C-alpha atoms as a PDB file:
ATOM      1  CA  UNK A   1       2.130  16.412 -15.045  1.00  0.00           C
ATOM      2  CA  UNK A   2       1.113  15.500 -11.894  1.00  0.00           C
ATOM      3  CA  UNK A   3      -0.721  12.019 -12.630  1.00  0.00           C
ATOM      4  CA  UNK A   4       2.119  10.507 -14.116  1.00  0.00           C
ATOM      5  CA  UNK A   5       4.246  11.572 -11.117  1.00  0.00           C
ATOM      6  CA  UNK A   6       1.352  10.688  -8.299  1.00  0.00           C
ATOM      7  CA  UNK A   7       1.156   7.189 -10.148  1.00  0.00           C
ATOM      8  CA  UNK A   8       5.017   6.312 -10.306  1.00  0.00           C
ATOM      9  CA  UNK A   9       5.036   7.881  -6.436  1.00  0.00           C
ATOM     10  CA  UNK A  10       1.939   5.609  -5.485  1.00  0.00           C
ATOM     11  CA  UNK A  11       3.600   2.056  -7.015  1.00  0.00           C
ATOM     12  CA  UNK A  12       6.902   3.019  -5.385  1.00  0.00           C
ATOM     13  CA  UNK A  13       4.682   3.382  -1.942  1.00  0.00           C
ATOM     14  CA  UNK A  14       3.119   0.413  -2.540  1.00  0.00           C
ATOM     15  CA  UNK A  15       6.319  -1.719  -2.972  1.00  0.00           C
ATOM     16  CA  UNK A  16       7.859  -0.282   0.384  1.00  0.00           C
ATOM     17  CA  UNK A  17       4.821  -1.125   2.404  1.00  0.00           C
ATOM     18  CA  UNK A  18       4.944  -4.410   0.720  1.00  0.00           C
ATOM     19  CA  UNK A  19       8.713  -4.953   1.856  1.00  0.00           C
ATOM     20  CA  UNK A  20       7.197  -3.859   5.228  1.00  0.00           C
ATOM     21  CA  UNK A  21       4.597  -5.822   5.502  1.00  0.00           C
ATOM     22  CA  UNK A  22       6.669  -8.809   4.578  1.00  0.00           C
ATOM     23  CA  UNK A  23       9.175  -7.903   7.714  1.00  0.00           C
ATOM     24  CA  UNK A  24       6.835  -7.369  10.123  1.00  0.00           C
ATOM     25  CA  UNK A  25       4.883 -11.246   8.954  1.00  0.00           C
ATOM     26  CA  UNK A  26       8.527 -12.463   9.387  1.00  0.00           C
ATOM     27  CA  UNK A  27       9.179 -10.650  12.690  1.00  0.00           C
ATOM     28  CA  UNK A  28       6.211 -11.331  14.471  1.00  0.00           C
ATOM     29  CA  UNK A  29       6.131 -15.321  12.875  1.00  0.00           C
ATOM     30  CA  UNK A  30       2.862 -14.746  11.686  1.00  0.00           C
ATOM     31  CA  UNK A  31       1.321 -18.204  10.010  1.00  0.00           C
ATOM     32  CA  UNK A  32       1.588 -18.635   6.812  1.00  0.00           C
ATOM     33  CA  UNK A  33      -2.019 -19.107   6.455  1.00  0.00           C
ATOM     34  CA  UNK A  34      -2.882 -15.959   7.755  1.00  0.00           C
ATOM     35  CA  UNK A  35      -0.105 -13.837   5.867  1.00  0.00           C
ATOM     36  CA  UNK A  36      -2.492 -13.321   2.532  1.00  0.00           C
ATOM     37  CA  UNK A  37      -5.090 -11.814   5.099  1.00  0.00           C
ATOM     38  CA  UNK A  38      -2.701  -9.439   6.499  1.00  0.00           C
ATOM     39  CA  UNK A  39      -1.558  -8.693   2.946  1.00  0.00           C
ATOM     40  CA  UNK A  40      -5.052  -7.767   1.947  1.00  0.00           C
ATOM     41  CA  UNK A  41      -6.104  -6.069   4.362  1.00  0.00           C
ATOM     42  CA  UNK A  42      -3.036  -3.306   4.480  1.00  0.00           C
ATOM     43  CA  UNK A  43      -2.755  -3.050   0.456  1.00  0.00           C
ATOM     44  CA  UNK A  44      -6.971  -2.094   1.088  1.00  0.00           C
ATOM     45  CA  UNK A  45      -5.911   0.314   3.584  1.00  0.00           C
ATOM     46  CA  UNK A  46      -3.352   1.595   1.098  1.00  0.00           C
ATOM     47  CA  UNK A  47      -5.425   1.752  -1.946  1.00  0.00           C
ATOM     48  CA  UNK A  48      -7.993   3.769  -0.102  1.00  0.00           C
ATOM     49  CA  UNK A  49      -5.466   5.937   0.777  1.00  0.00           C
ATOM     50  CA  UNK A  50      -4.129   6.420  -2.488  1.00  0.00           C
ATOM     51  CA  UNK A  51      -7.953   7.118  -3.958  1.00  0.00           C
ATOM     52  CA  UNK A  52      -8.375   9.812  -1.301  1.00  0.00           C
ATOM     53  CA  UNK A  53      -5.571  11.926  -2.315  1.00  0.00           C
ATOM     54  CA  UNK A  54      -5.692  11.334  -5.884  1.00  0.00           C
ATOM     55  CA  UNK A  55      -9.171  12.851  -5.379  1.00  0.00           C
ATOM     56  CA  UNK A  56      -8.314  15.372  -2.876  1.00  0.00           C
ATOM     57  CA  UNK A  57      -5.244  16.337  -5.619  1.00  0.00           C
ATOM     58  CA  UNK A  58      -7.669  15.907  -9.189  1.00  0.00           C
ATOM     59  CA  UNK A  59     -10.349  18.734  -7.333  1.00  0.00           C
ATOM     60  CA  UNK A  60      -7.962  21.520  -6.677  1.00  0.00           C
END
C-alpha cells in the first residue's frame, strides 16, 4: 500500500520542482544553454532524495 502511494507522491514532487525549477531559470534569465545543466543537476538531487526515503521507508 505504501509503494503505490510513495510512487504517485514522488512523480507529483517531481513535477512541482520541475515547475520550480523552470521559474527560477526564467527569473534569474539563466542562458538557455546552461538551463539542461541546472535541470540535471536538481532532478539528481531529487532522485537521490527520493532513493533515500524509499529505502529508509522499505527497512522499517
Amino acid at each position: 500500500m505504501v509503494i503505490p502511494l510513495f510512487i504517485l507522491f514522488a512523480i507529483g514532487y517531481s513535477f512541482v520542482i520541475n515547475s520550480m525549477t523552470n521559474a527560477l531559470c526564467i527569473q534569474k534569465e539563466i542562458p538557455d544553454d546552461r538551463q539542461p545543466k541546472v535541470f540535471r543537476t536538481i532532478n539528481i538531487l531529487i532522485t537521490i532524495l527520493f532513493t533515500s526515503t524509499f529505502v529508509e521507508l522499505w527497512t522499517i
